[in-house]
DNA sequence: TATGAATGAGCATTCATTCAT
DNA sequence: CATGAATGAATGCTCATTCAT
């Protein structure tokens, strides 16, 4: 918050990575609080404790590019966290393995969103319209795809093609449900990733299991 | 598109309600297409075939108020549609009735979103940040609450208090899942409300049924 | 200088042509005094007694376009003045006619430049570099061409092609000489168009006459 | 273009005069190509193969001062070249001598402009407005004065005061004519200094001769 | 000395909003 | 009532200039 000052003077030189982090942190914060359009580059600069030219130099050269980088960073953070937690694909037949992987993934998802309240969950809504719609769409699609992959491994129905076709909308619904829970969590609900995860699994797991066995309705 | 003109070529006087509808229709269209912030009041006026002062007079006096009214109207449209379809609260014990009510509600939900692509689903994302965040939040909360009510009737566990506590996050998850499916639908998936509904029900119904029987995991 | 006010209020509505003239007058003045690049649109607005948006609305929408229009207007003013004064092409053989036409043209040239000190002679130098170089070049070329035409009528040497080839550089030199005199006039020399004209004619007329008779040096 | 580097790869220390030349060369080049205002100090530094602080240190400390020095240097170059070519003042009565001196001066003038296209002829237009107007004016005045001196020697009319009064505007016109021809030359005309010189002399010499004999119009 | 890094200050442009007609 | 015309207030972005190393 306070501009870094050296012992002898006012301006300290910092390595570019630190500056970029400084700028992106400030931008994520400001964009999340007041919204991308209502935020001015002055706001970002002030939040970062830097001058505006620094924001431009280390933020990509334009307000839009700055948002793009914020989105990318937060999406990466989330995706990496979830992917690592979910781990490698389970061997076919390992029933519980998939459920556990989903569980671990969801925990990581909620944990990340809870820890970085200003990050992805707020940011990505800012840009669904306008020039960055594609960027956001791709970022979110990566997450959905990752989940779809996970589900596809779990839904080896008679027709593999059908399975993939089924897995994507299911993943979309699942991610949407997680987002809905995260919203609820943010506006008063529990913030415990564990509880959120179990709730969501309780809601969908048996449905997924049934779909896996290809008996959509008994 | 062309403003109605009288025989003399001057604009015909219209009753205020029609004027307001004209303005809101134009605003919803423009805001949805180019986004709230990128849209100018000139754009709205042109789309409405009116002068800018008319837009101010009949649109609430400010751009923000105009968006607020758009959001309210579209949220009402959606909520009304879903509530009517779901019908009155079912008597406790009517098993299938609840499922059917949920089914009818979801169908109405997807049908409305599909039919009015420019409406709620686009609008509410525009305003989740900034001054109207609360407005949007409240509008969405009404929907979630309505669903929670529906689910609460279905989850008459031993402790009614717990039940309500459980119903709200479940409703949040369910609405989120529906939004996720709607997004997927909008970006290439099927647009058939029937199919979307059945998919979502297949995913969550057994889970809901289990939760109702209070056996969260066998 | 003072913003036009109506009896009852602050802002008076004016026909577009008057507004445009008001804006261009101010722009020519400001650009001439401090130079195009050092002048701000605020300066122009203040000079015009208008708000900046008015300058944009009636000045072409950008600073560059504003300069373009200034240049065009001043060039037109000068060219029209000179062309009218020089009159129609003289019949071949009318010796004195050409000299008189040249004389009348030069008088108009100096008179215009003297009367509108802030106009062309200052403006056109502002833009010889940059995007408007072509615009300026064309404007100046029209003047040189007009003079070349006049001279060509006067130099009906044995080979018409050679004549035209000769007339252009001579016109360029003549216009340059006039500009040089105008500069001198502006920085302390006489401002009498009559005197300037006679001086220039005395300098070049016999040379032109000799060239006409095709005896470049006796 | 590439800065001279020592064996260790660090830039070699150069004597200040060479540094200044390096900086001025780069500045003249850049200012001529993109124009003073559109050129940035970064551009100059890059063109010079130096860092920006070096440009400030050896270029006078400010962008404006840098331009001033460029203008001075190029004006000196031109004036020196012309003055040397024209040689010492001729003794009164030496008829042809003056014509020859004028001829040699013009040749040098055109030759210099043609050889250094990036120099004076481009530079001095950049600065005729704004803070450096005076500087440019003075530089140009030196040239005009030198020519006026030359002409004054040639016009020893009855009244010496009148003569000087006459010589200055004539010189202004002559220099203007030369500039006009140089412009024409730069935009497609011949670049041969010899041809340009003879053309201009043919245009003005007899006029000058007549004026010398004090018979302004036969 | 020579420089990469940092900033203060300015400027073109846009728009929501409001009079005067 | 309805509107064309006008403006105040912002905001994104750049660049000459200067430290701290």
Coordinates of N, CA and C in Angstrom, one line a residue, chain B:
Chain B
X1 N -39.3 -0.4 -35.0 CA -38.1 0.3 -35.0 C -38.3 1.7 -35.4
X2 N -39.1 1.9 -36.4 CA -39.4 3.3 -36.8 C -40.5 3.9 -35.8
X3 N -40.3 5.0 -35.3 CA -41.2 5.6 -34.4 C -42.6 5.8 -35.1
X4 N -43.6 5.6 -34.4 CA -44.9 5.8 -35.0 C -45.2 7.3 -35.2
X5 N -45.5 7.6 -36.4 CA -45.7 9.1 -36.7 C -47.2 9.3 -37.1
X6 N -47.7 10.4 -36.8 CA -49.0 10.7 -37.2 C -49.0 11.2 -38.6
X7 N -50.2 11.5 -39.1 CA -50.4 11.9 -40.5 C -49.5 13.1 -40.8
X8 N -49.3 14.0 -39.8 CA -48.6 15.2 -40.1 C -47.1 15.0 -40.1
X9 N -46.7 13.8 -39.7 CA -45.2 13.5 -39.7 C -44.6 13.7 -38.3
X10 N -45.3 14.3 -37.4 CA -44.8 14.5 -36.1 C -45.0 13.2 -35.2
X11 N -44.2 13.1 -34.2 CA -44.4 11.8 -33.4 C -45.7 11.9 -32.6
X12 N -46.3 10.8 -32.6 CA -47.6 10.7 -31.9 C -47.4 10.6 -30.4
X13 N -48.3 11.3 -29.7 CA -48.2 11.2 -28.3 C -48.6 9.8 -27.8
X14 N -47.9 9.3 -26.9 CA -48.2 7.9 -26.5 C -48.4 7.9 -25.0
X15 N -49.2 7.1 -24.5 CA -49.4 7.0 -23.0 C -48.1 6.6 -22.4
X16 N -47.8 7.1 -21.2 CA -46.5 6.9 -20.5 C -46.1 5.5 -20.4
X17 N -47.1 4.6 -20.1 CA -46.6 3.2 -20.0 C -46.0 2.6 -21.3
X18 N -46.6 3.0 -22.4 CA -46.1 2.5 -23.7 C -44.7 3.1 -23.9
X19 N -44.6 4.4 -23.6 CA -43.3 5.1 -23.7 C -42.2 4.4 -22.9
X20 N -42.6 4.1 -21.7 CA -41.6 3.4 -20.8 C -41.2 2.1 -21.4
X21 N -42.2 1.3 -21.9 CA -41.9 0.0 -22.5 C -41.0 0.2 -23.7
X22 N -41.3 1.2 -24.5 CA -40.5 1.5 -25.6 C -39.0 1.7 -25.2
X23 N -38.9 2.5 -24.2 CA -37.5 2.9 -23.7 C -36.8 1.7 -23.1
X24 N -37.6 0.9 -22.3 CA -36.9 -0.2 -21.7 C -36.5 -1.3 -22.7
X25 N -37.4 -1.5 -23.7 CA -37.1 -2.5 -24.7 C -35.8 -2.1 -25.4
X26 N -35.7 -0.8 -25.8 CA -34.5 -0.4 -26.4 C -33.3 -0.5 -25.6
X27 N -33.5 -0.2 -24.3 CA -32.3 -0.2 -23.4 C -31.9 -1.7 -23.2
X28 N -32.8 -2.6 -23.0 CA -32.4 -4.0 -22.8 C -31.7 -4.5 -24.0
X29 N -32.2 -4.1 -25.2 CA -31.5 -4.5 -26.4 C -30.1 -4.0 -26.5
X30 N -30.0 -2.7 -26.3 CA -28.7 -2.1 -26.5 C -27.7 -2.6 -25.4
X31 N -28.1 -2.5 -24.2 CA -27.3 -3.0 -23.1 C -26.8 -4.4 -23.3
X32 N -27.7 -5.3 -23.8 CA -27.3 -6.6 -24.0 C -26.3 -6.8 -25.2
X33 N -26.5 -6.0 -26.2 CA -25.6 -6.1 -27.4 C -24.2 -5.6 -27.1
X34 N -24.2 -4.4 -26.7 CA -22.8 -3.8 -26.6 C -22.3 -3.7 -25.1
X35 N -23.2 -4.0 -24.2 CA -22.8 -3.9 -22.8 C -23.2 -2.6 -22.2
X36 N -23.5 -2.6 -20.9 CA -24.0 -1.4 -20.3 C -23.0 -0.2 -20.4
X37 N -21.8 -0.5 -20.1 CA -20.8 0.6 -20.1 C -20.4 1.1 -21.5
X38 N -20.4 0.2 -22.4 CA -20.0 0.7 -23.8 C -21.2 1.3 -24.5
X39 N -22.4 1.1 -24.0 CA -23.5 1.7 -24.6 C -23.7 3.1 -24.2
X40 N -24.1 4.0 -25.1 CA -24.3 5.4 -24.7 C -25.8 5.6 -24.7
X41 N -26.2 6.7 -24.0 CA -27.6 7.0 -24.0 C -28.1 7.4 -25.4
X42 N -27.2 7.9 -26.2 CA -27.5 8.1 -27.6 C -27.9 6.9 -28.3
X43 N -27.2 5.8 -28.0 CA -27.5 4.5 -28.6 C -28.9 4.1 -28.3
X44 N -29.2 4.2 -27.0 CA -30.6 3.8 -26.5 C -31.6 4.7 -27.2
X45 N -31.4 6.0 -27.2 CA -32.4 6.9 -27.9 C -32.6 6.5 -29.3
X46 N -31.5 6.2 -30.0 CA -31.6 5.9 -31.4 C -32.4 4.6 -31.6
X47 N -32.0 3.6 -30.8 CA -32.7 2.3 -30.8 C -34.2 2.5 -30.5
X48 N -34.5 3.4 -29.6 CA -35.9 3.6 -29.3 C -36.7 4.5 -30.3
X49 N -35.9 5.1 -31.1 CA -36.5 6.1 -32.1 C -37.0 7.3 -31.4
X50 N -36.3 7.6 -30.3 CA -36.8 8.8 -29.5 C -35.6 9.7 -29.3
X51 N -35.9 10.9 -28.8 CA -34.8 11.8 -28.5 C -34.3 11.5 -27.1
X52 N -33.1 12.0 -26.8 CA -32.5 11.6 -25.5 C -33.3 12.1 -24.3
X53 N -33.8 13.3 -24.3 CA -34.6 13.8 -23.2 C -35.7 12.8 -22.9
X54 N -36.3 12.3 -23.9 CA -37.4 11.3 -23.7 C -36.9 10.1 -23.0
X55 N -35.7 9.7 -23.3 CA -35.2 8.5 -22.6 C -35.0 8.8 -21.2
X56 N -34.5 10.0 -20.9 CA -34.4 10.4 -19.5 C -35.7 10.5 -18.8
X57 N -36.7 11.1 -19.5 CA -38.0 11.3 -18.8 C -38.6 10.0 -18.5
X58 N -38.6 9.0 -19.5 CA -39.3 7.8 -19.3 C -38.4 6.7 -18.8
X59 N -37.2 6.9 -18.6 CA -36.3 5.8 -18.2 C -35.7 6.0 -16.8
X60 N -36.3 6.9 -16.1 CA -35.9 7.0 -14.7 C -34.9 8.1 -14.4
X61 N -34.4 8.9 -15.4 CA -33.7 10.1 -15.1 C -32.2 9.9 -15.1
X62 N -31.7 8.6 -15.1 CA -30.3 8.4 -15.2 C -30.0 7.1 -15.9
X63 N -28.8 7.0 -16.4 CA -28.5 5.7 -17.0 C -28.5 4.6 -16.0
X64 N -28.1 4.8 -14.9 CA -28.0 3.7 -13.9 C -29.4 3.3 -13.5
X65 N -30.3 4.3 -13.3 CA -31.7 3.9 -13.0 C -32.3 3.2 -14.1
X66 N -31.9 3.5 -15.3 CA -32.5 2.8 -16.5 C -32.1 1.4 -16.4
X67 N -30.8 1.1 -16.1 CA -30.4 -0.3 -16.0 C -31.1 -1.0 -14.9
X68 N -31.3 -0.3 -13.8 CA -32.0 -0.9 -12.7 C -33.4 -1.4 -13.1
X69 N -34.0 -0.5 -13.8 CA -35.4 -0.9 -14.3 C -35.4 -2.0 -15.2
X70 N -34.4 -2.0 -16.1 CA -34.3 -3.2 -17.0 C -34.1 -4.5 -16.2
X71 N -33.2 -4.4 -15.3 CA -32.9 -5.6 -14.5 C -34.2 -6.1 -13.8
X72 N -34.8 -5.1 -13.1 CA -36.1 -5.5 -12.4 C -37.1 -6.1 -13.4
X73 N -37.3 -5.5 -14.5 CA -38.3 -6.0 -15.4 C -38.0 -7.5 -15.8
X74 N -36.7 -7.7 -16.2 CA -36.3 -9.0 -16.8 C -36.3 -10.0 -15.6
X75 N -35.9 -9.6 -14.5 CA -36.0 -10.5 -13.3 C -37.4 -10.9 -13.0
X76 N -38.3 -9.9 -13.1 CA -39.7 -10.2 -12.8 C -40.2 -11.2 -13.9
X77 N -39.9 -10.9 -15.1 CA -40.4 -11.8 -16.2 C -39.9 -13.2 -15.9
X78 N -38.7 -13.4 -15.5 CA -38.2 -14.7 -15.3 C -38.8 -15.4 -14.1
X79 N -38.9 -14.6 -13.0 CA -39.4 -15.2 -11.8 C -40.9 -15.5 -12.0
X80 N -41.7 -14.7 -12.6 CA -43.1 -14.9 -12.8 C -43.3 -16.2 -13.6
X81 N -42.5 -16.2 -14.7 CA -42.6 -17.4 -15.5 C -42.4 -18.7 -14.8
X82 N -41.2 -18.7 -14.0 CA -40.9 -19.9 -13.3 C -41.9 -20.2 -12.2
X83 N -42.4 -19.2 -11.5 CA -43.3 -19.4 -10.4 C -44.6 -19.9 -10.9
X84 N -45.1 -19.4 -11.9 CA -46.4 -19.8 -12.5 C -46.3 -21.3 -12.9
X85 N -45.2 -21.6 -13.6 CA -45.0 -23.0 -14.1 C -44.9 -24.0 -12.9
X86 N -44.2 -23.6 -11.9 CA -44.0 -24.5 -10.7 C -45.3 -24.6 -9.9
X87 N -46.2 -23.6 -10.0 CA -47.5 -23.7 -9.4 C -47.4 -23.6 -7.9
X88 N -48.5 -23.8 -7.3 CA -48.6 -23.7 -5.8 C -47.8 -24.7 -5.1
X89 N -47.5 -24.4 -3.8 CA -46.7 -25.4 -3.0 C -47.4 -26.7 -3.0
X90 N -46.7 -27.8 -3.1 CA -47.4 -29.1 -3.1 C -47.6 -29.5 -1.6
X91 N -48.6 -30.3 -1.4 CA -48.8 -30.9 -0.1 C -47.7 -31.8 0.3
X92 N -47.3 -31.8 1.5 CA -46.2 -32.7 2.0 C -46.6 -34.2 1.7
X93 N -45.6 -34.9 1.3 CA -45.9 -36.3 1.0 C -46.1 -36.6 -0.5
X94 N -46.5 -35.6 -1.2 CA -46.6 -35.8 -2.6 C -45.3 -35.9 -3.3
X95 N -44.8 -37.1 -3.4 CA -43.5 -37.3 -3.9 C -43.3 -36.7 -5.3
X96 N -43.9 -37.3 -6.2 CA -43.7 -37.0 -7.6 C -44.1 -35.5 -7.9
X97 N -45.0 -35.1 -7.1 CA -45.5 -33.7 -7.3 C -44.3 -32.7 -7.3
X98 N -43.5 -32.9 -6.3 CA -42.3 -32.0 -6.2 C -41.4 -32.1 -7.3
X99 N -41.1 -33.3 -7.7 CA -40.2 -33.5 -8.8 C -40.9 -32.8 -10.1
X100 N -42.1 -33.0 -10.2 CA -42.8 -32.4 -11.4 C -42.8 -30.9 -11.3
X101 N -43.0 -30.4 -10.2 CA -43.0 -28.9 -10.0 C -41.6 -28.4 -10.3
X102 N -40.6 -29.0 -9.9 CA -39.2 -28.6 -10.2 C -39.0 -28.7 -11.7
X103 N -39.5 -29.8 -12.2 CA -39.3 -30.0 -13.7 C -40.0 -28.9 -14.5
X104 N -41.2 -28.6 -14.1 CA -41.9 -27.5 -14.8 C -41.2 -26.2 -14.6
X105 N -40.8 -26.0 -13.4 CA -40.1 -24.7 -13.2 C -38.8 -24.6 -14.0
X106 N -38.0 -25.6 -14.1 CA -36.8 -25.6 -14.9 C -37.1 -25.4 -16.3
X107 N -38.1 -26.1 -16.8 CA -38.5 -25.9 -18.2 C -38.8 -24.5 -18.5
X108 N -39.6 -23.9 -17.6 CA -39.9 -22.5 -17.8 C -38.7 -21.6 -17.8
X109 N -37.8 -21.9 -16.8 CA -36.6 -21.2 -16.7 C -35.8 -21.2 -18.0
X110 N -35.5 -22.4 -18.5 CA -34.7 -22.5 -19.7 C -35.5 -21.9 -20.9
X111 N -36.8 -22.1 -20.9 CA -37.5 -21.6 -22.0 C -37.5 -20.1 -22.1
X112 N -37.6 -19.5 -20.9 CA -37.5 -18.0 -20.9 C -36.2 -17.5 -21.3
X113 N -35.1 -18.1 -20.7 CA -33.8 -17.6 -21.1 C -33.5 -17.8 -22.6
X114 N -34.0 -19.0 -23.1 CA -33.8 -19.2 -24.5 C -34.6 -18.2 -25.4
X115 N -35.8 -18.0 -25.0 CA -36.6 -17.1 -25.8 C -36.1 -15.6 -25.7
X116 N -35.8 -15.2 -24.6 CA -35.3 -13.8 -24.4 C -33.8 -13.8 -24.2
X117 N -33.1 -14.1 -25.2 CA -31.6 -14.2 -25.1 C -31.0 -12.9 -24.7
X118 N -31.7 -11.8 -25.0 CA -31.2 -10.4 -24.7 C -31.5 -10.0 -23.3
X119 N -32.3 -10.9 -22.6 CA -32.8 -10.4 -21.3 C -31.9 -10.7 -20.1
X120 N -32.5 -11.3 -19.1 CA -31.9 -11.5 -17.8 C -30.5 -12.1 -17.9
X121 N -30.3 -13.2 -18.7 CA -29.1 -13.9 -18.6 C -27.9 -13.0 -19.0
X122 N -28.2 -12.1 -20.0 CA -27.1 -11.2 -20.3 C -27.0 -10.0 -19.4
X123 N -28.1 -9.5 -19.0 CA -28.2 -8.2 -18.2 C -27.5 -8.4 -16.9
X124 N -27.9 -9.5 -16.2 CA -27.5 -9.5 -14.8 C -26.0 -9.6 -14.6
X125 N -25.3 -10.0 -15.7 CA -23.8 -10.1 -15.5 C -23.2 -8.7 -15.7
X126 N -23.9 -7.8 -16.3 CA -23.4 -6.5 -16.5 C -23.2 -5.7 -15.2
X127 N -24.0 -6.1 -14.3 CA -24.2 -5.2 -13.1 C -23.8 -5.9 -11.8
X128 N -23.1 -7.0 -11.9 CA -22.8 -7.6 -10.6 C -21.7 -6.9 -9.8
X129 N -21.1 -6.0 -10.5 CA -20.2 -5.1 -9.8 C -20.7 -3.7 -9.8
X130 N -20.1 -2.8 -9.1 CA -20.5 -1.4 -9.1 C -21.7 -1.2 -8.3
X131 N -22.4 -0.1 -8.6 CA -23.5 0.4 -7.7 C -24.7 -0.5 -7.7
X132 N -24.9 -1.2 -8.8 CA -26.1 -2.0 -8.8 C -26.0 -3.4 -8.3
X133 N -24.8 -3.7 -7.8 CA -24.5 -5.0 -7.3 C -25.7 -5.5 -6.4
X134 N -26.1 -4.6 -5.5 CA -27.1 -5.0 -4.6 C -28.4 -5.3 -5.3
X135 N -28.8 -4.5 -6.2 CA -30.0 -4.7 -6.9 C -30.0 -6.1 -7.6
X136 N -28.9 -6.3 -8.3 CA -28.8 -7.6 -9.0 C -28.9 -8.7 -7.9
X137 N -28.1 -8.5 -6.9 CA -28.1 -9.6 -5.9 C -29.5 -9.9 -5.3
X138 N -30.2 -8.8 -5.1 CA -31.6 -9.0 -4.5 C -32.4 -9.8 -5.6
X139 N -32.3 -9.4 -6.8 CA -33.2 -10.0 -7.8 C -32.8 -11.5 -7.9
X140 N -31.5 -11.8 -7.9 CA -31.1 -13.2 -8.0 C -31.6 -13.9 -6.7
X141 N -31.5 -13.2 -5.6 CA -31.8 -13.9 -4.3 C -33.3 -14.3 -4.4
X142 N -34.1 -13.5 -5.0 CA -35.5 -13.8 -5.0 C -35.7 -15.2 -5.8
X143 N -34.9 -15.3 -6.8 CA -35.1 -16.6 -7.6 C -34.6 -17.7 -6.7
X144 N -33.4 -17.6 -6.1 CA -32.9 -18.6 -5.3 C -33.8 -19.0 -4.1
X145 N -34.4 -17.9 -3.5 CA -35.3 -18.1 -2.4 C -36.5 -19.0 -2.9
X146 N -37.0 -18.6 -4.0 CA -38.2 -19.3 -4.5 C -37.9 -20.8 -4.7
X147 N -36.7 -21.1 -5.2 CA -36.3 -22.5 -5.4 C -36.1 -23.1 -4.0
X148 N -35.5 -22.4 -3.1 CA -35.2 -22.9 -1.8 C -36.5 -23.3 -1.1
X149 N -37.5 -22.5 -1.3 CA -38.9 -22.8 -0.8 C -39.4 -24.1 -1.3
X150 N -39.2 -24.2 -2.6 CA -39.7 -25.4 -3.3 C -38.9 -26.7 -2.7
X151 N -37.6 -26.5 -2.6 CA -36.9 -27.6 -2.0 C -37.2 -27.9 -0.6
X152 N -37.4 -26.9 0.2 CA -37.7 -27.0 1.6 C -38.9 -27.9 1.8
X153 N -39.9 -27.7 0.9 CA -41.1 -28.5 1.0 C -40.8 -30.0 0.8
X154 N -39.7 -30.2 0.1 CA -39.3 -31.5 -0.3 C -38.4 -32.2 0.7
X155 N -37.8 -31.4 1.6 CA -36.8 -31.9 2.5 C -37.3 -31.8 4.0
X156 N -38.3 -32.4 4.3 CA -38.9 -32.3 5.7 C -38.1 -33.2 6.6
X157 N -36.9 -32.9 6.8 CA -36.1 -33.7 7.7 C -36.5 -33.6 9.1
X158 N -35.9 -34.2 10.0 CA -36.2 -34.2 11.4 C -36.3 -32.8 12.0
X159 N -35.3 -32.0 11.7 CA -35.2 -30.7 12.2 C -35.5 -29.7 11.1
X160 N -36.7 -29.0 11.2 CA -37.1 -28.0 10.2 C -36.1 -26.9 10.0
X161 N -35.5 -26.5 11.1 CA -34.5 -25.4 11.0 C -33.3 -25.8 10.1
X162 N -32.8 -27.0 10.4 CA -31.7 -27.5 9.6 C -32.2 -27.6 8.1
X163 N -33.4 -28.0 8.0 CA -33.9 -28.2 6.6 C -33.8 -26.9 5.8
X164 N -34.3 -25.8 6.4 CA -34.2 -24.5 5.7 C -32.7 -24.2 5.5
X165 N -31.9 -24.4 6.5 CA -30.5 -24.1 6.3 C -29.9 -24.9 5.2
X166 N -30.4 -26.1 5.0 CA -29.9 -26.9 3.9 C -30.5 -26.5 2.6
X167 N -31.7 -26.1 2.6 CA -32.4 -25.8 1.3 C -31.8 -24.7 0.6
X168 N -31.3 -23.6 1.3 CA -30.8 -22.5 0.6 C -29.5 -22.7 -0.2
X169 N -28.5 -23.3 0.4 CA -27.3 -23.6 -0.4 C -27.6 -24.6 -1.5
X170 N -28.5 -25.5 -1.3 CA -28.9 -26.4 -2.4 C -29.5 -25.6 -3.5
X171 N -30.4 -24.7 -3.1 CA -31.1 -23.9 -4.2 C -30.0 -23.1 -4.9
X172 N -29.1 -22.5 -4.2 CA -28.0 -21.7 -4.8 C -27.2 -22.6 -5.8
X173 N -26.9 -23.8 -5.4 CA -26.2 -24.7 -6.3 C -27.1 -25.1 -7.5
X174 N -28.3 -25.3 -7.3 CA -29.2 -25.7 -8.3 C -29.3 -24.5 -9.4
X175 N -29.6 -23.3 -8.9 CA -29.7 -22.2 -9.8 C -28.4 -22.0 -10.5
X176 N -27.3 -22.1 -9.8 CA -26.0 -22.0 -10.4 C -25.8 -23.1 -11.5
X177 N -26.2 -24.3 -11.3 CA -26.1 -25.3 -12.3 C -26.9 -25.0 -13.5
X178 N -28.1 -24.5 -13.2 CA -29.0 -24.1 -14.3 C -28.3 -23.0 -15.2
X179 N -27.7 -22.0 -14.5 CA -27.0 -21.0 -15.2 C -25.9 -21.5 -16.0
X180 N -25.2 -22.5 -15.4 CA -24.0 -23.1 -16.1 C -24.5 -23.8 -17.4
X181 N -25.6 -24.5 -17.2 CA -26.2 -25.2 -18.4 C -26.7 -24.1 -19.5
X182 N -27.3 -23.1 -19.0 CA -27.8 -22.0 -19.9 C -26.6 -21.4 -20.7
X183 N -25.5 -21.2 -20.0 CA -24.3 -20.7 -20.7 C -23.8 -21.7 -21.7
X184 N -23.8 -22.9 -21.3 CA -23.3 -24.0 -22.3 C -24.3 -24.0 -23.5
X185 N -25.6 -23.9 -23.2 CA -26.6 -23.9 -24.2 C -26.4 -22.7 -25.2
X186 N -26.1 -21.5 -24.6 CA -25.9 -20.3 -25.4 C -24.6 -20.4 -26.3
X187 N -23.7 -21.2 -25.8 CA -22.4 -21.2 -26.6 C -22.3 -22.5 -27.4
X188 N -23.3 -23.0 -27.9 CA -23.2 -24.2 -28.8 C -24.0 -25.4 -28.4
X189 N -24.4 -25.5 -27.1 CA -25.1 -26.6 -26.7 C -26.6 -26.6 -27.2
X190 N -27.3 -27.6 -26.9 CA -28.7 -27.7 -27.3 C -29.5 -26.5 -26.7
X191 N -30.5 -26.1 -27.4 CA -31.3 -25.0 -26.8 C -32.7 -25.6 -26.4
X192 N -32.8 -26.9 -26.4 CA -34.1 -27.5 -26.1 C -34.3 -27.4 -24.6
X193 N -35.3 -26.7 -24.1 CA -35.5 -26.6 -22.6 C -35.8 -28.0 -22.0
X194 N -36.5 -28.8 -22.8 CA -36.8 -30.1 -22.3 C -35.5 -30.9 -22.0
X195 N -34.6 -31.0 -23.0 CA -33.4 -31.7 -22.8 C -32.6 -31.2 -21.6
X196 N -32.5 -29.8 -21.6 CA -31.7 -29.2 -20.5 C -32.3 -29.6 -19.1
X197 N -33.6 -29.5 -19.1 CA -34.2 -29.8 -17.8 C -34.0 -31.3 -17.4
X198 N -34.1 -32.2 -18.3 CA -34.0 -33.6 -17.9 C -32.5 -33.9 -17.5
X199 N -31.6 -33.3 -18.2 CA -30.2 -33.5 -17.9 C -29.9 -33.0 -16.4
X200 N -30.4 -31.8 -16.1 CA -30.2 -31.3 -14.8 C -30.9 -32.1 -13.7
X201 N -32.1 -32.6 -14.0 CA -32.8 -33.4 -13.1 C -32.1 -34.7 -12.9
X202 N -31.6 -35.3 -14.0 CA -30.9 -36.6 -13.8 C -29.7 -36.4 -12.9
X203 N -29.1 -35.2 -13.1 CA -27.9 -35.0 -12.2 C -28.2 -34.8 -10.8
X204 N -29.3 -34.1 -10.4 CA -29.5 -33.8 -9.0 C -30.6 -34.5 -8.3
X205 N -31.6 -35.1 -9.1 CA -32.8 -35.5 -8.4 C -32.5 -36.6 -7.4
X206 N -31.7 -37.6 -7.8 CA -31.5 -38.7 -6.8 C -30.8 -38.1 -5.6
X207 N -29.9 -37.2 -5.8 CA -29.2 -36.6 -4.7 C -30.2 -35.9 -3.8
X208 N -31.1 -35.1 -4.4 CA -32.1 -34.4 -3.6 C -33.0 -35.5 -2.8
X209 N -33.3 -36.5 -3.5 CA -34.2 -37.5 -2.9 C -33.5 -38.1 -1.7
X210 N -32.2 -38.4 -1.8 CA -31.4 -39.0 -0.7 C -31.4 -38.0 0.5
X211 N -31.1 -36.8 0.1 CA -31.0 -35.7 1.2 C -32.3 -35.6 1.9
X212 N -33.4 -35.8 1.2 CA -34.7 -35.7 1.8 C -34.8 -36.9 2.8
X213 N -34.3 -38.0 2.5 CA -34.4 -39.2 3.4 C -33.3 -39.1 4.5
X214 N -32.6 -38.0 4.4 CA -31.6 -37.7 5.4 C -30.5 -38.8 5.5
X215 N -30.2 -39.4 4.4 CA -29.1 -40.3 4.4 C -28.0 -39.8 3.4
X216 N -27.4 -38.7 3.8 CA -26.5 -38.0 2.8 C -25.5 -38.9 2.1
X217 N -25.1 -40.0 2.6 CA -24.2 -40.9 1.9 C -24.4 -42.3 2.4
X218 N -24.8 -43.2 1.6 CA -25.1 -44.5 2.1 C -23.8 -45.2 2.7

